Amino acid sequence: MDSGDEPEGSNNNQHQRKQYHRHTPHQIQQLEAMFKECPHPDENQRAALGRELDLEPQQIKFWFQNRRTQMKAQHERASNSFLRMENDKIRCENVTMHEALKNVICPNCVGQPVTDYFDAQKLRMENTQLKEELDRMSSITSKYLGRPFTQAPAVLPTSVPSLDLSVGGGLGGGLSLDLDLLSGCSSGILPPVTEMERPMMIDLAARAMDELIRLAQAGRQLWVKGVPGDALDTLNVAAYDSLFAAPGGAFRPPDISVEGSRDSGLVFMSAVALVDVFMDTNKWTEFFPGIVSKAHTGDVLMSGLCGRSESLIMMYEELHVVTPVVPTREFSFLRYCKQIEQGLWAVADVSPDGLRDVPYGTPPRSRRLPSGCLIADMSNGYSKVTWVEHMEIEQTLPISALYRNLVLSGAAFGAHRWLAALQRACERVASLAMLGAPHHDLAGAGVTPEGQRSTMKLSQQMVGLFCASLSSSPLQRWVLLPGTTDVSIRVAPQRSAEPGQPNGVVLTAATSIWLPVPANHAFAFLRDESARSQWDILAHANQVQEVLRIPNGSNPDNCVSVLRGTMTDANQDGMLILQESCTDASGSSLVVYSPIDLLTANVVMSGEDASGIPLLPSGFAILPDARPGSGAGAPSSSSVGQLGKISPGCVVAVAFQILVSSLPSSRVDAESMATVTGLIGTTVQQIKAALNCAGP
């Protein structure tokens, strides 16, 4: 059929399909500017704007209609947010009144509180009011979603295989625990950004970028100086609210806290390479294994062409401290990257809460406020990074007393720790790129640069697995064992089938202890191969020697090592130890190791791909103690400035992993439990004895 003979309906369908296309960022910018001046343009104005932007007048008309609808919905959401805050405020007042009434005694009753008489009635009234509020909010949501809003059930059903963990005999007196294996589940699934949401997201990201630049460049009116001589600043929340908060937005419920900090320093990496790390979630996770437990990109709203200029993504991340006793923090947020001028980049983060419909339940109350980094290229391989952290946090889960001050002070996820981790990661990348002269392996032959790179990559994989295994993510079920030793031990089984992990059931056991020595002293002791026989019971009191050492930073203690025992019984089975030790300017340190056999070690050091080699990493995660007056005596000068505090002690997370069975359906038996419990208990005792700090 000739094209001119096509049915009229076909032409109409093609014409309609042509009308629906994605506008360019320039077109959206011009349309937004016109909308601010005139939300209801007449026919002549639409025609003129269409000629300027190469759009049909009908397209202009439809865009303005949609934009007015979006603004109406946005205003309604803002109103709903204000009502929600008022509701929180009233609820807090109710709690205060309830506590006060507990002390009111009825004179006609023998010491019985008045509240006993009307608590039930009060709860029924509150329940009725909350139901009415929920129905009203559901009705409003349904109106703007264009579909019925279904309330989520109180408990979301899950169907996951379970692993029965039975502990009998001397461990727990016949305790039976049922642990869910959640390794196959996923979290943080973000719905794609709709066409209606896209302009609002772009506008929010642009405003967040402007605020970030102002925060990064602001002086004493917004920032309070920390330790003298340190670049770390703490945000003055009251001053910030007076400058940036929207009308009515300065009110926060009492259970919401604000963390704001700023730090700056030089990083050994070009600005363009740093921007690539920030916008690639895989690299983002690799660079910060001790802070980011997982991250992924939910949607790409704008894709920069050259060096990721003008890029905008919707991103999800889960932040953690490397221990199972500190709850993780989950955020979904926009990350906007833009080149401000020649050699200067900005990466801004902001959570779009309030602009998006929540699939179920209530919207998250922890969110990223405008924050991020300014990255200035120094033209000598270095970049100057100004890091701003700013978030609102709702702390709903308990935090271990060992880490409570560290977390609540903002130091655990503050700008100083992020920047120190970035500096450390960039040094490692630079060392990997500059590997030169061959090192000597076990047989005395030279290990080529390719072999060194392969060993460093395997070690990086090991550190990533170790940090991820200690995450307190809701998908990783930890169980506290009954007190069989002086330390509290938690265990988590996992059915693993990922590359770099052995197939089968792996059992991770962990505990956290406080040591009255500075963090750098504990790190130096645990990484020193000559002191290893004092705490490693698997060394059988034999000395351990370093047969390969690959430095990976300016600090000589930052290195990848291959260790072996000096006695014959340590070599009979051909087992070696791959170890990485690293520390940064915040005082955060890791000593991670895993046994490898001699054949595997030679394959890796020959330069072969090491990504599929299974590892069972164990080790230590060390953080300076942030508790005031947490140790006796004056701290050494070397501990000043770590995480912005003077720390006479440190907190050490100790973890071991064992392979229970290579069969995925296997049970965790009492023998496996006894093995990991004995390993941790004995190791902790020997570490305390070696450092002369034995005792609870």
XYZ file of C-alpha atoms in Angstrom:
696
model
C 0.000 0.000 0.000
C 1.275 3.465 -0.872
C 1.961 5.780 2.052
C -0.661 8.206 0.761
C -3.303 5.431 0.913
C -2.846 4.734 4.634
C -6.046 4.981 6.703
C -6.777 8.262 8.360
C -6.784 6.564 11.780
C -3.217 5.381 11.223
C -2.075 8.948 10.468
C -3.855 10.183 13.588
C -2.151 7.525 15.709
C 1.261 8.444 14.299
C 0.533 12.132 14.914
C -0.438 11.420 18.517
C 2.675 9.374 19.103
C 4.821 12.210 17.765
C 3.298 14.622 20.281
C 4.514 12.563 23.265
C 8.235 12.951 23.588
C 10.688 13.888 26.290
C 11.592 17.562 26.420
C 15.243 18.572 26.586
C 16.650 20.164 29.772
C 16.889 23.502 27.916
C 13.237 23.356 26.890
C 12.159 22.482 30.444
C 14.247 25.339 31.833
C 12.646 27.870 29.489
C 9.156 26.494 30.105
C 9.694 26.683 33.881
C 10.903 30.282 33.587
C 7.818 31.224 31.574
C 5.551 29.387 34.037
C 6.900 31.436 36.948
C 6.039 34.667 35.096
C 2.751 33.580 33.571
C 1.065 30.284 34.546
C -1.793 30.943 32.055
C -0.237 32.104 28.750
C -2.594 33.165 25.968
C -2.524 31.848 22.412
C -0.008 34.424 21.157
C 2.379 33.757 24.032
C 2.179 30.004 23.453
C 2.884 30.454 19.745
C 5.914 32.687 20.432
C 7.287 30.259 23.006
C 6.734 27.353 20.632
C 8.748 29.075 17.883
C 11.567 29.779 20.328
C 11.727 26.178 21.623
C 10.823 24.404 18.360
C 7.589 23.037 19.856
C 4.015 23.012 18.639
C 1.580 25.423 20.374
C -0.500 22.417 21.337
C 2.525 20.902 23.101
C 3.022 24.174 24.978
C -0.644 24.164 25.994
C -0.517 20.585 27.281
C 2.729 21.228 29.203
C 1.263 24.230 31.022
C -1.916 22.299 31.841
C 0.151 19.448 33.319
C 2.393 21.873 35.196
C -0.598 23.601 36.810
C -1.913 20.195 37.876
C 1.482 19.333 39.347
C 1.631 22.596 41.279
C -1.823 21.962 42.683
C -0.780 18.471 43.792
C 2.466 19.826 45.213
C 0.635 22.433 47.268
C -1.713 19.732 48.526
C 1.255 17.562 49.528
C 2.839 20.509 51.345
C -0.418 21.036 53.189
C -0.532 17.340 54.058
C 3.061 17.505 55.319
C 2.197 20.463 57.538
C -0.839 18.603 58.892
C 1.326 15.552 59.549
C 3.772 17.672 61.544
C 0.907 19.194 63.506
C -0.351 15.693 64.165
C 3.098 14.684 65.458
C 3.167 17.778 67.654
C -0.241 16.958 69.151
C 0.806 13.347 69.699
C 3.919 14.510 71.581
C 1.766 16.774 73.745
C -0.497 13.821 74.470
C 2.485 11.757 75.579
C 3.647 14.584 77.864
C 0.178 14.928 79.394
C -0.056 11.183 79.839
C 3.251 11.093 81.733
C 2.122 13.990 83.929
C -1.171 12.282 84.733
C 0.653 9.191 85.945
C 1.568 11.141 89.080
C -1.995 12.373 89.730
C -3.644 10.341 92.481
C -7.396 10.151 92.993
C -8.167 11.108 96.643
C -11.068 8.665 96.775
C -8.860 5.757 95.717
C -6.116 4.226 97.817
C -3.095 5.481 95.937
C -4.398 4.381 92.531
C -3.499 6.696 89.599
C -6.370 8.468 87.877
C -5.148 7.260 84.495
C -6.229 3.708 85.247
C -9.880 4.833 84.973
C -9.826 6.490 81.585
C -6.777 5.147 79.739
C -8.904 2.685 77.787
C -11.442 5.359 76.844
C -8.680 7.749 75.820
C -7.055 5.113 73.626
C -10.385 4.397 71.935
C -10.859 8.116 71.210
C -7.321 8.438 69.817
C -7.835 5.335 67.709
C -11.024 6.807 66.226
C -9.295 10.123 65.455
C -6.337 8.379 63.809
C -8.659 6.250 61.692
C -10.510 9.354 60.519
C -7.203 11.059 59.693
C -6.000 7.976 57.794
C -9.235 7.770 55.807
C -8.990 11.472 54.931
C -5.364 11.151 53.800
C -6.206 8.021 51.787
C -9.038 9.884 50.050
C -6.739 12.776 49.126
C -4.051 10.368 47.896
C -6.539 8.456 45.765
C -7.715 11.724 44.212
C -4.262 12.652 42.931
C -3.099 9.120 42.130
C -6.171 8.585 39.986
C -6.655 5.151 41.533
C -7.740 3.696 44.894
C -5.088 3.899 47.603
C -4.652 0.549 49.346
C -3.378 0.649 52.880
C -0.600 -1.784 53.613
C -1.122 -4.575 56.111
C 0.495 -4.210 59.493
C 2.961 -6.980 58.672
C 4.209 -7.531 55.147
C 4.138 -11.254 54.425
C 7.351 -12.761 53.210
C 8.056 -16.182 51.904
C 11.655 -17.096 52.475
C 13.437 -20.336 53.204
C 14.392 -20.780 56.840
C 17.462 -22.231 58.419
C 16.922 -24.026 61.708
C 19.630 -23.166 64.202
C 19.554 -25.611 67.060
C 21.924 -25.198 69.945
C 22.033 -27.922 72.532
C 24.142 -29.394 75.250
C 26.562 -26.965 76.775
C 25.458 -24.077 74.557
C 22.306 -22.435 75.785
C 20.766 -25.536 77.382
C 18.776 -26.723 74.372
C 17.912 -23.330 72.911
C 16.210 -23.629 69.508
C 16.338 -20.653 67.176
C 14.781 -20.315 63.746
C 16.755 -17.976 61.507
C 15.518 -16.702 58.139
C 17.960 -16.801 55.275
C 17.238 -13.554 53.465
C 20.193 -13.522 51.078
C 17.892 -13.859 48.100
C 15.643 -10.931 49.048
C 16.084 -7.420 47.772
C 15.602 -4.048 49.438
C 15.523 -0.438 48.430
C 13.575 -1.008 45.205
C 12.773 2.439 43.851
C 9.835 3.033 41.500
C 10.841 4.836 38.296
C 10.315 8.583 38.132
C 7.169 9.432 36.182
C 6.929 12.140 33.525
C 4.776 14.196 35.883
C 7.400 13.963 38.652
C 10.389 14.668 36.409
C 10.136 18.506 36.222
C 9.652 18.734 39.982
C 12.675 16.490 40.572
C 14.853 18.611 38.280
C 13.719 21.775 40.038
C 14.366 20.241 43.484
C 17.863 19.131 42.429
C 18.695 22.609 41.096
C 17.597 24.239 44.355
C 19.595 21.678 46.353
C 22.673 22.487 44.264
C 22.304 26.204 45.024
C 21.917 25.497 48.740
C 24.938 23.152 48.753
C 27.163 25.827 47.219
C 26.007 28.355 49.821
C 26.614 25.879 52.656
C 30.061 24.928 51.357
C 31.131 28.576 51.086
C 29.405 29.947 54.217
C 31.368 31.301 57.154
C 30.921 31.446 60.918
C 27.268 32.488 60.699
C 26.356 28.897 59.790
C 29.266 26.761 60.989
C 30.788 26.220 64.422
C 34.469 25.312 64.501
C 35.442 21.954 65.975
C 38.835 20.974 67.396
C 41.388 23.824 67.071
C 43.508 23.360 63.973
C 40.979 20.954 62.427
C 38.968 21.795 59.301
C 35.851 20.041 60.657
C 32.809 22.301 61.177
C 29.455 21.574 62.816
C 26.248 23.114 61.484
C 24.434 25.730 63.569
C 20.932 24.300 63.108
C 19.092 27.374 64.418
C 21.009 29.668 62.041
C 20.369 27.276 59.155
C 16.627 27.173 59.838
C 16.436 30.959 59.914
C 18.118 31.200 56.489
C 16.836 28.195 54.565
C 13.728 26.696 56.173
C 10.404 27.161 54.381
C 7.506 28.792 56.280
C 6.441 26.340 58.950
C 9.286 23.989 57.986
C 11.505 24.789 60.960
C 9.295 22.731 63.302
C 10.648 19.222 63.911
C 9.134 16.550 66.107
C 11.285 15.838 69.173
C 12.225 12.383 67.884
C 13.869 13.853 64.767
C 17.513 14.930 65.086
C 19.639 16.927 62.637
C 23.237 16.066 61.767
C 25.270 18.646 59.872
C 29.041 18.784 59.377
C 31.605 20.113 56.919
C 35.226 19.231 56.212
C 37.702 19.911 53.425
C 40.998 18.466 52.273
C 43.148 17.366 49.348
C 42.441 14.076 47.597
C 44.886 12.325 45.264
C 42.553 11.972 42.267
C 41.422 14.237 39.448
C 38.058 15.994 39.668
C 36.641 14.139 36.646
C 37.620 10.754 38.109
C 36.066 11.693 41.460
C 32.823 12.717 39.779
C 32.720 9.302 38.098
C 33.049 7.618 41.504
C 30.168 9.666 42.912
C 27.836 8.907 39.989
C 28.660 5.174 39.665
C 26.997 3.291 42.527
C 29.279 0.253 42.127
C 32.388 2.401 42.560
C 30.643 4.307 45.348
C 30.221 1.066 47.320
C 33.788 -0.088 46.585
C 35.283 3.214 47.788
C 33.360 3.252 51.096
C 32.912 -0.375 52.288
C 33.059 0.741 55.927
C 30.235 3.285 55.473
C 28.086 2.144 52.507
C 26.784 -1.401 52.800
C 24.813 -1.271 49.536
C 23.813 1.219 46.851
C 22.144 1.196 43.461
C 20.730 3.570 40.858
C 16.942 3.658 40.700
C 16.491 5.904 37.665
C 18.520 8.186 35.395
C 16.781 11.527 34.912
C 19.588 13.341 33.071
C 22.648 11.735 31.550
C 25.717 13.946 31.104
C 27.700 13.517 27.928
C 31.252 14.708 28.626
C 32.596 13.838 32.068
C 29.048 13.341 33.430
C 28.350 17.070 33.170
C 24.743 17.842 34.111
C 23.845 14.347 35.365
C 20.894 13.542 37.631
C 20.058 10.124 39.084
C 17.654 8.731 41.662
C 19.802 6.713 44.054
C 19.318 4.345 46.979
C 21.945 3.649 49.626
C 22.207 1.888 52.959
C 24.753 3.283 55.433
C 26.231 1.244 58.268
C 28.873 1.052 60.942
C 30.826 -2.220 60.642
C 29.077 -3.965 63.525
C 25.691 -5.683 63.940
C 24.771 -3.555 66.996
C 24.272 -0.207 65.195
C 21.133 0.113 62.995
C 21.626 0.918 59.331
C 20.351 4.114 57.712
C 18.443 3.904 54.437
C 17.995 6.816 52.043
C 16.533 7.299 48.597
C 17.663 10.604 47.137
C 18.498 12.598 44.043
C 22.188 12.982 43.180
C 22.845 15.915 40.851
C 26.259 16.507 39.296
C 27.155 19.715 37.473
C 30.286 21.497 36.329
C 30.049 24.968 37.866
C 33.018 26.425 36.022
C 36.292 25.288 34.510
C 37.872 22.832 36.960
C 35.083 23.115 39.563
C 32.369 20.490 40.020
C 29.508 20.128 42.455
C 27.642 16.956 43.455
C 24.432 17.634 45.395
C 22.210 15.137 47.243
C 18.635 15.689 48.428
C 15.776 13.358 49.348
C 12.581 14.017 47.347
C 10.312 13.117 50.278
C 6.959 14.862 49.977
C 7.168 14.973 46.169
C 6.623 11.248 45.674
C 3.719 8.993 46.547
C 4.697 6.276 49.035
C 3.658 2.793 47.791
C 2.508 1.792 51.287
C 2.686 2.919 54.882
C 3.960 6.305 56.030
C 6.714 8.235 54.260
C 10.283 7.867 55.618
C 11.195 10.387 58.276
C 14.977 10.046 57.851
C 16.146 11.985 54.818
C 19.061 13.712 53.194
C 18.798 17.480 53.299
C 20.716 19.443 50.602
C 24.327 18.289 50.962
C 27.207 16.905 48.932
C 30.625 18.014 47.678
C 32.458 20.772 45.848
C 35.389 19.338 43.900
C 38.098 21.697 42.626
C 40.739 20.254 40.289
C 44.247 21.356 41.383
C 45.929 20.433 38.038
C 48.623 18.339 39.777
C 46.727 15.082 40.172
C 45.054 16.325 43.357
C 41.602 17.767 43.955
C 40.369 19.894 46.826
C 37.139 18.439 48.185
C 34.745 20.334 50.456
C 32.342 17.767 51.920
C 28.999 18.767 53.477
C 26.866 16.199 55.314
C 23.329 17.220 56.312
C 20.495 14.874 57.219
C 17.432 14.469 59.420
C 17.370 11.217 61.356
C 14.618 9.352 63.158
C 16.362 6.914 65.496
C 13.798 4.169 66.087
C 16.065 1.206 66.915
C 18.408 0.917 69.902
C 22.143 1.554 69.530
C 24.732 -0.330 71.565
C 26.155 1.747 74.416
C 29.641 1.216 72.954
C 28.728 3.141 69.798
C 25.921 5.400 71.038
C 27.936 8.598 71.492
C 29.783 8.000 68.236
C 26.491 7.786 66.317
C 24.416 10.391 68.156
C 27.223 12.962 67.998
C 27.119 12.726 64.192
C 30.740 11.525 63.976
C 29.909 8.033 62.645
C 28.412 9.427 59.420
C 29.918 12.918 59.497
C 31.872 14.773 56.827
C 35.231 14.110 58.497
C 34.810 10.336 58.301
C 33.567 10.444 54.700
C 36.477 12.631 53.577
C 39.079 10.538 55.424
C 37.690 7.358 53.827
C 37.790 9.034 50.389
C 41.428 10.086 50.854
C 42.340 6.554 51.891
C 40.504 4.969 48.931
C 42.117 7.355 46.424
C 45.581 6.535 47.760
C 44.824 2.846 47.265
C 43.701 3.427 43.673
C 46.857 5.453 42.976
C 49.054 2.712 44.469
C 47.333 0.103 42.318
C 48.011 2.176 39.191
C 51.674 2.822 40.060
C 52.802 -0.705 40.938
C 56.325 -1.116 39.663
C 59.241 -3.365 40.624
C 58.479 -7.055 41.209
C 58.178 -8.332 44.790
C 59.367 -11.764 45.898
C 56.855 -14.539 46.365
C 57.076 -17.775 48.356
C 59.572 -19.425 46.036
C 61.765 -16.330 45.840
C 60.768 -15.477 42.284
C 59.533 -12.014 41.431
C 55.826 -11.194 41.619
C 55.020 -9.122 38.557
C 52.990 -5.906 38.683
C 50.103 -7.889 37.202
C 50.373 -10.359 40.077
C 50.426 -7.520 42.610
C 47.316 -5.973 41.030
C 45.526 -9.318 41.107
C 46.431 -9.757 44.782
C 45.221 -6.239 45.636
C 41.937 -6.794 43.797
C 41.355 -10.078 45.646
C 42.100 -8.285 48.915
C 39.641 -5.496 48.040
C 36.991 -8.145 47.409
C 37.820 -9.694 50.797
C 37.425 -6.368 52.644
C 34.100 -5.707 50.890
C 32.748 -9.138 51.887
C 33.884 -8.651 55.489
C 32.204 -5.252 55.878
C 29.005 -6.430 54.194
C 28.845 -9.521 56.428
C 28.714 -7.295 59.548
C 25.877 -5.089 58.332
C 22.841 -4.794 60.599
C 20.554 -4.580 57.567
C 16.986 -5.787 58.206
C 17.654 -8.474 55.594
C 20.471 -9.934 57.694
C 19.049 -11.607 60.779
C 21.338 -11.495 63.814
C 20.612 -13.516 66.945
C 22.167 -12.839 70.345
C 23.417 -16.053 71.918
C 22.889 -16.784 75.618
C 25.796 -15.692 77.809
C 28.356 -18.461 77.535
C 31.403 -16.155 77.670
C 32.333 -12.722 79.014
C 31.328 -11.112 75.704
C 27.967 -10.831 73.934
C 28.135 -12.855 70.727
C 25.727 -12.528 67.807
C 25.455 -14.992 64.949
C 23.960 -14.766 61.460
C 23.729 -17.671 59.005
C 23.647 -16.981 55.306
C 23.090 -19.166 52.277
C 25.695 -17.772 49.874
C 26.066 -18.306 46.160
C 27.628 -15.000 45.112
C 30.989 -14.736 43.308
C 33.782 -14.560 45.855
C 31.828 -16.542 48.469
C 31.873 -20.316 48.962
C 28.681 -22.121 47.997
C 26.672 -23.382 50.933
C 25.810 -22.150 54.403
C 28.187 -19.654 56.027
C 27.937 -18.750 59.706
C 29.158 -15.307 60.825
C 29.756 -14.599 64.507
C 30.602 -11.162 65.881
C 31.046 -9.193 69.066
C 32.176 -5.681 70.007
C 34.528 -4.811 72.863
C 35.979 -1.664 74.389
C 39.755 -1.395 74.898
C 41.384 1.306 77.068
C 44.070 2.030 74.466
C 44.035 4.520 71.557
C 42.671 3.221 68.277
C 46.032 3.497 66.524
C 47.684 1.354 69.235
C 45.081 -1.384 68.835
C 45.447 -1.235 65.044
C 49.258 -1.488 65.213
C 49.028 -4.502 67.524
C 46.433 -6.426 65.498
C 48.100 -5.874 62.128
C 51.635 -6.746 63.337
C 52.522 -10.251 62.147
C 55.153 -10.602 64.896
C 52.409 -10.189 67.555
C 49.857 -12.411 65.842
C 50.712 -15.517 67.846
C 49.594 -13.653 70.991
C 45.926 -13.600 69.919
C 45.416 -15.930 66.916
C 44.667 -19.363 68.373
C 44.881 -20.879 64.875
C 48.579 -19.947 64.792
C 49.145 -22.521 67.582
C 51.512 -20.095 69.382
C 53.883 -20.238 66.404
C 55.460 -17.132 64.948
C 54.024 -15.815 61.673
C 56.142 -14.212 58.989
C 55.251 -11.877 56.126
C 56.238 -13.394 52.778
C 54.692 -10.722 50.534
C 53.914 -7.073 51.260
C 52.275 -4.635 48.825
C 52.064 -1.049 50.169
C 48.932 0.822 49.104
C 49.177 4.297 50.621
C 51.367 6.933 52.211
C 50.904 5.286 55.627
C 53.352 2.319 55.780
C 50.795 0.329 57.821
C 48.338 0.423 54.905
C 49.241 -2.683 52.934
C 48.221 -6.064 51.573
C 50.208 -8.983 52.994
C 50.537 -12.714 52.549
C 51.472 -14.477 55.802
C 52.551 -17.984 56.739
C 53.638 -19.773 59.887
C 57.318 -20.353 60.469
C 56.832 -23.871 61.852
C 56.189 -26.946 59.712
C 52.746 -27.711 61.138
C 51.499 -24.396 59.789
C 52.549 -25.424 56.298
C 51.543 -29.075 56.192
C 48.175 -28.299 54.639
C 49.615 -25.580 52.389
C 47.513 -22.819 53.973
C 48.486 -19.150 53.923
C 46.785 -15.981 55.141
C 45.808 -13.059 52.910
C 45.561 -9.894 55.023
C 44.770 -6.240 54.387
C 45.330 -3.568 57.012
C 44.201 0.016 56.480
C 43.613 3.124 58.562
C 42.624 6.697 57.737
C 42.790 10.184 59.209
C 39.561 9.701 61.200
C 41.116 6.842 63.179
C 38.822 4.276 61.551
C 40.814 1.098 60.847
C 40.343 -2.394 59.446
C 42.414 -5.563 59.775
C 40.826 -8.220 57.561
C 42.241 -11.626 56.706
C 41.232 -14.907 55.100
C 42.955 -18.283 54.730
C 43.972 -19.243 51.201
C 45.773 -22.350 50.018
C 49.224 -22.267 48.466
C 47.975 -23.197 44.994
C 45.422 -20.359 44.996
C 48.033 -17.876 46.223
C 50.398 -18.771 43.377
C 47.574 -18.467 40.819
C 46.665 -15.011 42.113
C 50.271 -13.799 42.273
C 50.825 -14.943 38.710
C 48.324 -12.300 37.581
C 45.277 -14.503 36.936
C 41.744 -13.186 37.462
C 40.913 -13.549 41.158
C 37.260 -12.447 41.135
C 35.845 -15.977 41.450
C 38.060 -17.196 44.295
C 35.891 -17.993 47.358
C 36.919 -16.344 50.626
C 35.807 -16.504 54.259
C 37.057 -13.198 55.697
C 37.462 -12.583 59.413
C 38.981 -9.651 61.210
C 38.598 -6.446 63.198
C 36.933 -3.065 62.640
C 38.357 -0.393 64.957
C 36.839 3.006 65.773
C 37.967 5.651 68.282
C 35.710 5.847 71.319
C 33.589 9.017 71.349
C 32.429 8.682 74.948
C 33.692 11.493 77.213
C 35.898 10.298 80.046
C 35.877 6.743 78.722
C 39.331 5.825 79.968
C 41.770 6.479 82.732
C 44.776 8.672 82.280
C 45.564 11.321 79.706
C 45.292 10.402 76.046
C 48.340 10.352 73.865
C 48.804 13.107 71.338
C 48.441 10.624 68.515
C 44.777 10.101 69.401
C 43.840 13.771 69.180
C 41.721 14.731 66.195
C 40.378 11.258 65.403
C 36.725 11.710 64.511
C 37.094 15.241 65.877
C 37.502 14.116 69.504
C 40.179 13.203 72.071
C 39.859 9.444 72.503
C 41.726 7.483 75.185
C 40.029 4.240 74.158
C 38.609 2.454 71.143
C 35.789 0.122 70.162
C 36.694 -3.045 68.267
C 34.271 -5.248 66.351
C 35.571 -8.844 66.153
C 34.130 -11.247 63.574
C 34.764 -14.774 62.331
C 33.213 -16.713 59.469
C 33.114 -20.472 58.985
C 31.608 -22.655 56.273
C 29.029 -24.870 57.954
C 28.417 -26.998 54.884
C 28.652 -26.794 51.114
C 25.045 -28.022 50.940
C 22.569 -25.094 50.874
C 19.960 -27.109 52.794
C 22.270 -27.923 55.713
C 21.472 -27.067 59.322
C 23.695 -25.064 61.614
C 24.691 -27.601 64.244
C 25.937 -27.202 67.797
C 29.499 -28.033 66.749
C 29.633 -25.037 64.388
C 28.191 -22.802 67.089
C 30.770 -24.025 69.587
C 33.568 -23.397 67.082
C 32.768 -19.731 66.419
C 31.863 -19.036 70.041
C 35.160 -20.507 71.201
C 37.118 -18.591 68.546
C 35.680 -15.233 69.540
C 35.780 -15.800 73.302
C 39.393 -16.986 73.312
C 40.555 -14.302 70.851
C 39.042 -11.503 72.928
C 40.631 -12.851 76.126
C 44.061 -13.115 74.522
C 43.861 -9.614 72.978
C 42.982 -8.112 76.376
C 45.756 -10.058 78.076
C 48.337 -8.994 75.493
C 47.331 -5.319 75.883
C 47.246 -5.576 79.702
C 43.548 -4.743 79.875
C 41.999 -8.038 80.932
C 38.619 -7.900 82.640
C 35.023 -7.088 81.662
